[in-house]
CSV table of C-alpha atoms in Angstrom, one decimal:
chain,number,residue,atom,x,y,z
O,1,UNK,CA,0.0,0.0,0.0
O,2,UNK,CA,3.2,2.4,1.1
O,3,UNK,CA,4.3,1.8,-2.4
O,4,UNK,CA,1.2,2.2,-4.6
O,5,UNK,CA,0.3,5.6,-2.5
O,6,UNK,CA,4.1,7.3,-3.0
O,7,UNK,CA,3.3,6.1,-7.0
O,8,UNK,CA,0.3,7.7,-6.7
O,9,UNK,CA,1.2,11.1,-4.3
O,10,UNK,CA,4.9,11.2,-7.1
O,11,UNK,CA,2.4,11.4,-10.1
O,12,UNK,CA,-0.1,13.7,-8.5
O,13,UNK,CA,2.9,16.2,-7.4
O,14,UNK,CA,4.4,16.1,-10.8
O,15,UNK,CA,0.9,16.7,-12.6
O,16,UNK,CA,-0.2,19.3,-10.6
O,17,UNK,CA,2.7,21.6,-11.1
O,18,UNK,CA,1.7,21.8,-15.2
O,19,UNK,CA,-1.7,20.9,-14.7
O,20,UNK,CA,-4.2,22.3,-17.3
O,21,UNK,CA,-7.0,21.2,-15.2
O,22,UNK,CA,-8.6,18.3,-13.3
O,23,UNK,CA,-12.1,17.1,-12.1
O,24,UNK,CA,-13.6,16.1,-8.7
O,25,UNK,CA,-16.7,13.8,-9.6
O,26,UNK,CA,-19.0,12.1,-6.8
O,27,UNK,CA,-20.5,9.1,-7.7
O,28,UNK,CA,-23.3,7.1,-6.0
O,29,UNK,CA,-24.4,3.5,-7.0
O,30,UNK,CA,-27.0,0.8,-5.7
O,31,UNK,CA,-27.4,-2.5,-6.2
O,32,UNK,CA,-30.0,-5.4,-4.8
O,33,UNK,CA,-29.4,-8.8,-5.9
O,34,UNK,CA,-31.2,-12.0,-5.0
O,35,UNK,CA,-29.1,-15.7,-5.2
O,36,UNK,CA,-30.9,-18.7,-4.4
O,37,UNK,CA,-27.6,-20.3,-3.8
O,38,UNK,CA,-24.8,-18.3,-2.2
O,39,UNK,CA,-22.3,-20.8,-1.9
O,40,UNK,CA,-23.1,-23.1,-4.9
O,41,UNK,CA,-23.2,-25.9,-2.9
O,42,UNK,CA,-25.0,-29.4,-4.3
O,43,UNK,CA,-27.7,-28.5,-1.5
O,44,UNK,CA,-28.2,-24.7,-0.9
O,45,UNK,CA,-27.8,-23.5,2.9
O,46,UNK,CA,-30.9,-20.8,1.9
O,47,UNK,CA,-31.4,-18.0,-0.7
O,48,UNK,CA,-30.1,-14.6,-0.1
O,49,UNK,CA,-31.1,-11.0,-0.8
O,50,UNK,CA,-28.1,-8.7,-0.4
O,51,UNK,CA,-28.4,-4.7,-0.6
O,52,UNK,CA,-25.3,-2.7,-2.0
O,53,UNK,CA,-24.7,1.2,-1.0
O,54,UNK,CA,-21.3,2.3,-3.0
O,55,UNK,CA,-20.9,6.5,-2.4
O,56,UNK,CA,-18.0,7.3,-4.8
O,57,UNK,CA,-15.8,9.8,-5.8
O,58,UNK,CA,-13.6,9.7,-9.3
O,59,UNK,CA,-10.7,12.6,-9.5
O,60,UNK,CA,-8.3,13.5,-12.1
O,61,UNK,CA,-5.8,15.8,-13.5
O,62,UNK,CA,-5.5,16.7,-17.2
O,63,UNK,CA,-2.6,17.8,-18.7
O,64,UNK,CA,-0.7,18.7,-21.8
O,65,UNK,CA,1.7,15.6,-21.4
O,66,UNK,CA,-0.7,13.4,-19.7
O,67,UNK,CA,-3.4,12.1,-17.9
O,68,UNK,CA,-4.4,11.0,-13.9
O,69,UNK,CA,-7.7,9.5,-13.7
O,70,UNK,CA,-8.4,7.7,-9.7
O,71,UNK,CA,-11.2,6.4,-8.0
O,72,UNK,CA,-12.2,5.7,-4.4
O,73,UNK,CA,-15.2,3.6,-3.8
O,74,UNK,CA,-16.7,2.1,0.2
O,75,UNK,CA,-19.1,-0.6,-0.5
O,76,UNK,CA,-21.5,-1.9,2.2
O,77,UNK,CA,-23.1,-4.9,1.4
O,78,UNK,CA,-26.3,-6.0,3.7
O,79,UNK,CA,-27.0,-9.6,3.9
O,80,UNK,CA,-30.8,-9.7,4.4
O,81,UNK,CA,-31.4,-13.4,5.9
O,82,UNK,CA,-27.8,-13.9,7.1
O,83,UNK,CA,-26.9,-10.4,8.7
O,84,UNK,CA,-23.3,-12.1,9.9
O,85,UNK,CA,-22.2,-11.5,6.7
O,86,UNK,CA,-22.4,-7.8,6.4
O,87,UNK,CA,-19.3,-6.0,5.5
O,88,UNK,CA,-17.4,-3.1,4.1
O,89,UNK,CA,-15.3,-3.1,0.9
O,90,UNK,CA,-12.9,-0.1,0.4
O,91,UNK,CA,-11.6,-0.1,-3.4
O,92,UNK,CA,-9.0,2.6,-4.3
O,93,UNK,CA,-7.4,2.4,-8.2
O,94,UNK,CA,-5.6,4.5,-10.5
O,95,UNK,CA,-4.1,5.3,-14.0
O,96,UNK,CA,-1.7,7.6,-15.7
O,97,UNK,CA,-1.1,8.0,-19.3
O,98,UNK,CA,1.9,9.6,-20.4
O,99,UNK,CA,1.3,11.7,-24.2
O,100,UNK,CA,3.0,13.4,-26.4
O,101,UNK,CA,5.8,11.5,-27.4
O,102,UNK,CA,5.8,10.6,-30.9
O,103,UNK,CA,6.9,6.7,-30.8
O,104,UNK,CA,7.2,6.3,-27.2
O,105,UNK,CA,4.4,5.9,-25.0
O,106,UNK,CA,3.8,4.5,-21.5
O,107,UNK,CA,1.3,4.1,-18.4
O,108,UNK,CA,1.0,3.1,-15.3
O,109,UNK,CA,-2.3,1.1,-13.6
O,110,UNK,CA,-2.5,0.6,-9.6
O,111,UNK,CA,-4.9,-0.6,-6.8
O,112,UNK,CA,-5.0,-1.3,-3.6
O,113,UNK,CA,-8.8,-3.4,-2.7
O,114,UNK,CA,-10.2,-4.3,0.4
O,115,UNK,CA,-13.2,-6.5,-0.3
O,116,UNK,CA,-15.1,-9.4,0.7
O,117,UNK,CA,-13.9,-12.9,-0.9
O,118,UNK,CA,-17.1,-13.7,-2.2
O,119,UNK,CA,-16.7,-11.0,-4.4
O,120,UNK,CA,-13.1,-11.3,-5.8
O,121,UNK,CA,-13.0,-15.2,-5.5
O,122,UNK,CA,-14.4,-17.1,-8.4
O,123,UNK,CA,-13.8,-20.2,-10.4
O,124,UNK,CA,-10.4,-19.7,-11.2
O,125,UNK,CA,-8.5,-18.8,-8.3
O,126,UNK,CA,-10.3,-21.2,-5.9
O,127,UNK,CA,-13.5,-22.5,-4.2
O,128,UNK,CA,-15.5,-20.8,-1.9
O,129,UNK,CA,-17.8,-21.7,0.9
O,130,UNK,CA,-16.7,-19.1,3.5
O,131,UNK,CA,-16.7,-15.3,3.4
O,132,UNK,CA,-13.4,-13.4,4.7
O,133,UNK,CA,-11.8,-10.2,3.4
O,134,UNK,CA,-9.2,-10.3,0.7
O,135,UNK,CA,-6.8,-7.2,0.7
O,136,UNK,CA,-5.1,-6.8,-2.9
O,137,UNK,CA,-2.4,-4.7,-4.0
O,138,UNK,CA,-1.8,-4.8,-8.1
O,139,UNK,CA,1.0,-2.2,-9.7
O,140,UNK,CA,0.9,-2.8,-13.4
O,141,UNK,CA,3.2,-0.2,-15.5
O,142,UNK,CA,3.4,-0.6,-19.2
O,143,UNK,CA,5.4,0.1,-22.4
O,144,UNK,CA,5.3,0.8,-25.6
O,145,UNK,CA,7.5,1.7,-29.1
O,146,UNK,CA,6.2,2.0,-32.3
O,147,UNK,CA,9.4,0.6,-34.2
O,148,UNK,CA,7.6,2.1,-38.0
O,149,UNK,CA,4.1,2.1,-38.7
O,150,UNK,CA,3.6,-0.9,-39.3
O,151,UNK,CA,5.0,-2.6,-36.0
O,152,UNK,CA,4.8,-1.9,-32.6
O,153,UNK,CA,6.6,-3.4,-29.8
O,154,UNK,CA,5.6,-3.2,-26.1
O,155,UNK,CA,6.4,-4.6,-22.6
O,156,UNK,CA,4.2,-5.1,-19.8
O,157,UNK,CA,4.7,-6.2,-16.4
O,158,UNK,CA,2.2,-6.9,-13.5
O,159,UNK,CA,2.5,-7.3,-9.5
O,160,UNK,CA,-0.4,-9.1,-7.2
O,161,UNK,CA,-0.2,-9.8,-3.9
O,162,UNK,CA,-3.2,-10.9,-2.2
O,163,UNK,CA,-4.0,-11.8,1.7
O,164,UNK,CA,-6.6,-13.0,3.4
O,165,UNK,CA,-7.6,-12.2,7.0
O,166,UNK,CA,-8.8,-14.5,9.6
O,167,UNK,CA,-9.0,-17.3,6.7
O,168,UNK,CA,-10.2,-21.3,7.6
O,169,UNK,CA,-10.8,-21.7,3.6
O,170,UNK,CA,-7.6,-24.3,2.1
O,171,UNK,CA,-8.8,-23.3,-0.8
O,172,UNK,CA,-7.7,-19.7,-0.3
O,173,UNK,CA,-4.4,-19.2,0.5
O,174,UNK,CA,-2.0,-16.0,0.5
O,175,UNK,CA,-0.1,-15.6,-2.5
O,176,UNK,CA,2.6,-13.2,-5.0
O,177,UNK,CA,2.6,-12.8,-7.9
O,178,UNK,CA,4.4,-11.6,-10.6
O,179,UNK,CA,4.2,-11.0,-14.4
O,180,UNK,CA,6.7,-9.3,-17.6
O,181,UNK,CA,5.5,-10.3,-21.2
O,182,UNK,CA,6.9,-8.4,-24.2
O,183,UNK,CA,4.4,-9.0,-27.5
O,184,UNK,CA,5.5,-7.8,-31.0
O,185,UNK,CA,2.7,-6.6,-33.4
O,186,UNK,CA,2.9,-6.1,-36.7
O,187,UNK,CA,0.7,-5.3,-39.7
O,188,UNK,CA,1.8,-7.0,-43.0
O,189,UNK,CA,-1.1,-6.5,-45.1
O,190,UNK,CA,-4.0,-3.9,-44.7
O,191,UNK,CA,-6.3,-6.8,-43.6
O,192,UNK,CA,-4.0,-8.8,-41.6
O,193,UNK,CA,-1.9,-8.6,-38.6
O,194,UNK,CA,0.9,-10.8,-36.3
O,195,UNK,CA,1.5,-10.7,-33.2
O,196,UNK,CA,4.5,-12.8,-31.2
O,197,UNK,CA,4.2,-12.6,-27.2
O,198,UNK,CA,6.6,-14.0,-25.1
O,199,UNK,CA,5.8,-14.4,-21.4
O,200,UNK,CA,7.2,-15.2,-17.7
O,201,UNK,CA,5.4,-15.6,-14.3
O,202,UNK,CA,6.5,-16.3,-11.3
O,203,UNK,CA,3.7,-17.5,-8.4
O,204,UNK,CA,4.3,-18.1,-4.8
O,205,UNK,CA,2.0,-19.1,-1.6
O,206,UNK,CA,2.9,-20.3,1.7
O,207,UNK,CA,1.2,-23.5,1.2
O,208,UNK,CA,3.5,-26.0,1.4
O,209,UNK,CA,6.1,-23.3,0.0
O,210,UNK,CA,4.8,-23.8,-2.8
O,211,UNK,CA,6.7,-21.5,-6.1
O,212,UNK,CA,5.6,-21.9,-9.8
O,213,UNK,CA,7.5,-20.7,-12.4
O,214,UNK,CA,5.1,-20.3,-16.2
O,215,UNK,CA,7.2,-19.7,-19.3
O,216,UNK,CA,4.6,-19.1,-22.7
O,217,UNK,CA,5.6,-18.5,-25.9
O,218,UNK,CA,2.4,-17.5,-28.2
O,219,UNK,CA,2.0,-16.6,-32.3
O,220,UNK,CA,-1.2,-14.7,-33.2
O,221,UNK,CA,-2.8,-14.1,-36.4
O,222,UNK,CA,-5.6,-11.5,-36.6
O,223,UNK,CA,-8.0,-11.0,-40.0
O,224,UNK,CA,-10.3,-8.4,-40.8
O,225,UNK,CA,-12.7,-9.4,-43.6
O,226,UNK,CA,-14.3,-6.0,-43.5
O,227,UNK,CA,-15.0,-3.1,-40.5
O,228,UNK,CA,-17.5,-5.4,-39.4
O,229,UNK,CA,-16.2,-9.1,-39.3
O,230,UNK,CA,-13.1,-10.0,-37.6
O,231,UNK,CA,-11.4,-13.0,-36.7
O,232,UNK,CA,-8.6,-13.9,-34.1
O,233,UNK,CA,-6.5,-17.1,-33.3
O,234,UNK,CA,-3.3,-17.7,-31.5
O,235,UNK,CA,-1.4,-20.2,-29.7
O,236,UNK,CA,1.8,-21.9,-28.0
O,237,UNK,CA,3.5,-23.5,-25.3
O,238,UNK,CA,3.7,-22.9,-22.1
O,239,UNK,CA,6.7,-24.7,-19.4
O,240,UNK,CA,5.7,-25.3,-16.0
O,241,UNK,CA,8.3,-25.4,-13.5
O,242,UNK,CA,6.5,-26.4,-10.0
O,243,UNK,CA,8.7,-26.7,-6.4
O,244,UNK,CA,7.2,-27.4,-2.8
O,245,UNK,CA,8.8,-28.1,0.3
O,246,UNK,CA,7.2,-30.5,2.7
O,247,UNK,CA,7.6,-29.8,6.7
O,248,UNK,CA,7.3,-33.3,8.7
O,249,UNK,CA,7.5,-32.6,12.5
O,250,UNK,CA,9.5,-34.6,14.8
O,251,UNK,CA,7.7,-38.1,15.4
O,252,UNK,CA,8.4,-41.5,16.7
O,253,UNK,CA,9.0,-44.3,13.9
O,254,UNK,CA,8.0,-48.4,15.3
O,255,UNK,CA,11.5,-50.7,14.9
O,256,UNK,CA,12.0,-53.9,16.8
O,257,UNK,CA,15.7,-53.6,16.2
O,258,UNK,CA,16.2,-50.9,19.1
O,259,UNK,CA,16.1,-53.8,21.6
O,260,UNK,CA,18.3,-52.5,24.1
O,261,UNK,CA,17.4,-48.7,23.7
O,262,UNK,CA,15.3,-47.2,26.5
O,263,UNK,CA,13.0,-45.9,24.2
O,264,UNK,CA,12.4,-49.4,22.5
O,265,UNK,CA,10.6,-50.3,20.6
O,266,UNK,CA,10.6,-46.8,18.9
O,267,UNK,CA,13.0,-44.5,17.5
O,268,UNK,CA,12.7,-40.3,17.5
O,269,UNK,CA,12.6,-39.6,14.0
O,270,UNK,CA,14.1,-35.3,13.9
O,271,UNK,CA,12.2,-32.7,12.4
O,272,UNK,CA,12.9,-33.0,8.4
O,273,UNK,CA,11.6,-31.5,5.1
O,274,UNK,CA,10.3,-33.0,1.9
O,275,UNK,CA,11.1,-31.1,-1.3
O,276,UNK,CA,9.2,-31.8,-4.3
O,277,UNK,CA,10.3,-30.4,-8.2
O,278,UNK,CA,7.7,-30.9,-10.9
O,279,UNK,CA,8.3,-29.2,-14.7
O,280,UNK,CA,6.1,-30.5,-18.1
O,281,UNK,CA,4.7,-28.7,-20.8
O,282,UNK,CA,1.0,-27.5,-21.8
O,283,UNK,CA,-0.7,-25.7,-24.2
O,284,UNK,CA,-2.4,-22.3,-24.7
O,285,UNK,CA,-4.6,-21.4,-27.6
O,286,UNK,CA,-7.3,-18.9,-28.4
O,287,UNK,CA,-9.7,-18.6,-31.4
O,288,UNK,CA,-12.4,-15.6,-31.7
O,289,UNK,CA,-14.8,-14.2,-34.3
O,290,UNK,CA,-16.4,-10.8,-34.1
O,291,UNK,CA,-18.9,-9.6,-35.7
O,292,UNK,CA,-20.6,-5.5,-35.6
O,293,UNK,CA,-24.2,-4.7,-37.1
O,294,UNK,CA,-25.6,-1.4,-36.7
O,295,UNK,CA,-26.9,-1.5,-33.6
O,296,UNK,CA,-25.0,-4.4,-32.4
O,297,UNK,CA,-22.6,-7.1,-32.1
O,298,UNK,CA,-22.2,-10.8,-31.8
O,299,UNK,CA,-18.7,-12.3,-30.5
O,300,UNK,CA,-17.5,-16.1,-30.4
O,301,UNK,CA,-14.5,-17.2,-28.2
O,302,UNK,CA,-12.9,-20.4,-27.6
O,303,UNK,CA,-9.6,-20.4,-25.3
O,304,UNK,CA,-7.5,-22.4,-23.3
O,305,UNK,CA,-5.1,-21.3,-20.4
O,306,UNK,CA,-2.8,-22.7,-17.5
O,307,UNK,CA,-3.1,-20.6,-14.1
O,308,UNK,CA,-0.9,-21.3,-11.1
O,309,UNK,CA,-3.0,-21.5,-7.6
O,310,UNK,CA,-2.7,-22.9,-4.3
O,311,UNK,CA,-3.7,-26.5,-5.1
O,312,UNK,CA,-1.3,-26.6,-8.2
O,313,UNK,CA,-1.1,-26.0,-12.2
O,314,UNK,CA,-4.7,-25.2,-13.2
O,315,UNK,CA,-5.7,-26.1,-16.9
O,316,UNK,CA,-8.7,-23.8,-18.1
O,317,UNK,CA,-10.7,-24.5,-21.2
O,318,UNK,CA,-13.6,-22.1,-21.9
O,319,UNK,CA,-16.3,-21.7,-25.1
O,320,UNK,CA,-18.4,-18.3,-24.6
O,321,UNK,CA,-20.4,-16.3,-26.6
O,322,UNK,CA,-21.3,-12.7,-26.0
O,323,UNK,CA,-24.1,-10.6,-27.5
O,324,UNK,CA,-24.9,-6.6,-27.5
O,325,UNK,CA,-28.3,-4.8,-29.0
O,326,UNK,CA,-29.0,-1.6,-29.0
O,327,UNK,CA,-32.4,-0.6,-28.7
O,328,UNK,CA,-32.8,3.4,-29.2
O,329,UNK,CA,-30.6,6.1,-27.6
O,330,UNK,CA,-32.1,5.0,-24.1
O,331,UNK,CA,-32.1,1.3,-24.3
O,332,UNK,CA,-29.6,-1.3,-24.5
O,333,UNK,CA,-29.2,-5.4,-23.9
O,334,UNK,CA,-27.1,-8.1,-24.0
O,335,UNK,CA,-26.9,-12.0,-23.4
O,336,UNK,CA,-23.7,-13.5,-22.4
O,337,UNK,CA,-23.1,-17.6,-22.2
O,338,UNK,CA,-19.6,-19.7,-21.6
O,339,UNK,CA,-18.9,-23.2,-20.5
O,340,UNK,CA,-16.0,-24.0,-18.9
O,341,UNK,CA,-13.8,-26.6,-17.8
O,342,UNK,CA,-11.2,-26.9,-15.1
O,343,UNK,CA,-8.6,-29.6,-14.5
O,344,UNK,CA,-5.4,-29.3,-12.0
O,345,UNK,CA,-2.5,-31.1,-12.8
O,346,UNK,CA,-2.2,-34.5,-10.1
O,347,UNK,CA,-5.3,-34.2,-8.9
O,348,UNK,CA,-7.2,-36.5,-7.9
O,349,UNK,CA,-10.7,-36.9,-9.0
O,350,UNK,CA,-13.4,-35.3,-6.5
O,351,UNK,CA,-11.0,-32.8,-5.7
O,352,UNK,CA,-11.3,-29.2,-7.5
O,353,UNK,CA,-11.1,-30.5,-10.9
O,354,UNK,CA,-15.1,-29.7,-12.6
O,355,UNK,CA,-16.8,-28.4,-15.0
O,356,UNK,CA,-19.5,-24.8,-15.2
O,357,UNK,CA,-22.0,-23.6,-17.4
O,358,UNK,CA,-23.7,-20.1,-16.9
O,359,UNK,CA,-26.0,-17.8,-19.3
O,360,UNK,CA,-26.3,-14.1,-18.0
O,361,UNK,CA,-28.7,-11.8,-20.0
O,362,UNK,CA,-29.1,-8.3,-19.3
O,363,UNK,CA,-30.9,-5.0,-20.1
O,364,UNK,CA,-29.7,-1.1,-19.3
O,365,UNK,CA,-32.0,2.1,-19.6
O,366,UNK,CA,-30.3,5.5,-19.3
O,367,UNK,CA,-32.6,7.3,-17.8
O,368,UNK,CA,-30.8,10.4,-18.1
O,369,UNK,CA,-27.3,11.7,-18.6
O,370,UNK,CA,-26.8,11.4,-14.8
O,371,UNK,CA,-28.6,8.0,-14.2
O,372,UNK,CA,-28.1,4.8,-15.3
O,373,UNK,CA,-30.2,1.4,-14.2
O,374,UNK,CA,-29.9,-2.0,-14.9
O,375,UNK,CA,-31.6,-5.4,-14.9
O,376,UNK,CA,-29.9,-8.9,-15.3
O,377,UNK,CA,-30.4,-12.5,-14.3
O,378,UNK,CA,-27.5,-15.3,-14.1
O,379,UNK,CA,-28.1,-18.8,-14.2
O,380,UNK,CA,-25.0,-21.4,-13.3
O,381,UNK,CA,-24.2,-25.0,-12.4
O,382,UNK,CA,-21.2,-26.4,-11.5
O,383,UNK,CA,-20.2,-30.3,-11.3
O,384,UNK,CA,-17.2,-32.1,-9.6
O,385,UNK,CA,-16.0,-34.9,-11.4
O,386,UNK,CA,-16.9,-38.1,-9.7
O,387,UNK,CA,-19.4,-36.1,-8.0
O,388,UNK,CA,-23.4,-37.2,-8.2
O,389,UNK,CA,-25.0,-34.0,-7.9
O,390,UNK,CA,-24.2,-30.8,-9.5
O,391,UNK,CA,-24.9,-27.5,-7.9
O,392,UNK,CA,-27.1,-24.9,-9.2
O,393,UNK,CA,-27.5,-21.1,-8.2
O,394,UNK,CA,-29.8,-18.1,-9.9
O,395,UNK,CA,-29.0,-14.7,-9.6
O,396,UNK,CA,-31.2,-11.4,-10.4
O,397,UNK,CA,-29.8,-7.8,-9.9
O,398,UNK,CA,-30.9,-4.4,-10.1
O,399,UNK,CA,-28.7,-1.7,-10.8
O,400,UNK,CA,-28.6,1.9,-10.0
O,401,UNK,CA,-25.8,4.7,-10.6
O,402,UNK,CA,-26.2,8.3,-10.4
O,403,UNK,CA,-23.2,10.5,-11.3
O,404,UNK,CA,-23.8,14.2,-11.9
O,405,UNK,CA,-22.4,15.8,-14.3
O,406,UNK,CA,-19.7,18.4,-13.0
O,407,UNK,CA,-17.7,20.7,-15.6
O,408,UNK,CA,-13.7,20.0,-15.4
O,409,UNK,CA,-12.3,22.7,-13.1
O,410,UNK,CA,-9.7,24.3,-15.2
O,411,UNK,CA,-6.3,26.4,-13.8
């Protein structure tokens, strides 16, 4: 947190010394959502209604060479049947973009979040059947060069470290984690353009010491057909390079050969450690289609992925679809629908290894330039493998934001 808010105060400083102007904007959103299975467990504990308040404020400075843009937001979440689980999320994030240099151009992206696990904890990181608060630090700086006009090259590089307070849940467990990739891109034809991205991550939790090293190497190929119709695929490799160290306590070990030892027939086995190096190789792909209409758009996406959690190399394979219609000026919906699979590597079956399905459509009125509501329902199920039953959980929300619209103050 020390670090992201010096980042921040450094940027602020600097900005505000040439600032041409900045804005101070309070915001105000509600939510109320109903889930007839909090937990997604095979047999829900009871449904839920839970009541969102998030006052706001967004503030930025504007500038000649760049641009600050922040955001503080304090959540309170009411649980209406199960009161014990009220709590207070306090979510603080921001950007700077650096302009005017002709080739050269960078950023930098930061947060520091304190929320509520069932709220940052999904299918990918890790189970969850408790609630407990998740504080999250991400610094995410970025590079990028265009070499001519036809090719770009950039570098990226990404910091998480997430803890969890007062936490019973194995399936959440402290972690760091770190991220540089370096991607080339470049257009050879007016329709047509390559991309090369070569990546390295490096994962650590206390569980079991546990540190995984994630090496990928991807080639993309993107194709536009016309403005409207546009197609994506890429793959590679990526190398796994697992380690985890073992503690076995002190303990007494049965052996009939200690006859004349006092402590017969046992021996004191010391304190020791078990380290354990695993390395193979995977593969990553993705494949998407896009198309644009007038008032909408239509989008098919097929992917597969390798994550690094607490329980081990996690293997991700996905198939969603995602859908957009505007109605008039006021009106808008959308449909969104993906199944997905996931699989980690030397587990056994019933563990976390399943499979989900979920279908999500939506529908947003702007009821004026300040206020914005929205209506959607969710529909998932989730199924271990070996397991007989799968679980099931709706989910309906209503949506409310209200920002008013405040001119920039300029210097």
């Amino acid at each position: 947190m020390k670090k992201c808010f010096l980042v921040s105060l450094t940027l602020c400083a600097s900005l505000t010394c040439q600032a041409e102007g900045y804005y101070l904007k309070p915001v105000f959103s509600a939510n109320e959502r109903y889930l007839s299975n909090l937990f997604m467990r095979q047999v829900p504990l009871q449904d839920n209604w839970i009541t969102t308040l998030s006052p706001g404020v967004n503030f930025g400075i504007l500038n000649e060479n760049g641009d600050l843009n922040s955001n503080f937001t304090w959540n309170h979440l009411f649980y209406t049947n199960q009161s014990e689980l009220d709590i207070d999320e306090q979510l603080f994030n921001v950007a700077y973009q650096h302009k005017n240099i002709e080739r050269l151009q960078w950023g930098f992206d930061g947060s520091y979040n304190n929320r509520s696990s069932l709220n940052t904890e999904g299918t990918v990181n890790g189970l969850v059947f408790t609630q407990v608060m998740s504080k999250q630090l991400s610094l995410a700086p970025s590079v990028s060069y265009n070499v001519d006009e036809l090719s770009t090259l950039s570098l990226d590089y990404s910091y998480n470290k997430t803890t969890y307070e007062k936490n019973r849940n194995s399936f959440l467990a402290n972690y760091d984690y770190h991220q540089v990739s370096s991607t080339f891109n470049h257009h050879y034809t007016e329709f047509d353009q390559m991309n090369v991205t070569l990546s390295s991550s490096r994962y650590n939790t206390q569980v079991q010491n546990l540190t995984t090293f994630n090496h990928v190497a991807q080639l993309g190929w993107q194709h536009s057909f016309s403005e409207q119709l546009v197609a994506y695929v890429s793959g590679g490799m990526n190398y796994s390079q697992a380690e985890s160290t073992q503690q076995i306590p002190a303990h007494c070990v049965f052996d009939l050969s200690l006859v004349n030892s006092p402590c017969s027939p046992f021996r004191l086995e010391p304190a020791s450690e078990i380290t354990t190096k695993k390395s193979g190789f995977g593969k990553v792909f993705r494949a998407s289609i896009q198309k644009s209409f007038e008032r909408g758009s239509v989008s098919l996406i097929g992917s597969q992925n390798q994550t690094p959690t607490s329980q081990g190399l996690q293997t991700q394979q996905q198939l969603a679809i995602n859908t957009a219609y505007t109605i008039n000026e006021r009106w808008s919906t959308g449909l969104s629908a993906s199944y997905s699979s996931y699989e980690v590597t030397g587990q056994q079956i019933g563990s976390s290894n399943r499979t989900l399905y979920s279908i999500s459509p939506n529908i947003r009125w702007k009821l004026s330039p300040e206020i914005n509501v929205g209506l959607s329902y969710s529909f998932g199920q989730q199924k271990f493998q070996g397991g007989n039953q799968p679980s099931q959980g709706n989910t309906v929300e209503l949506q409310f934001s209200y920002q008013p619209q405040i001119n920039h103050q300029v210097k």
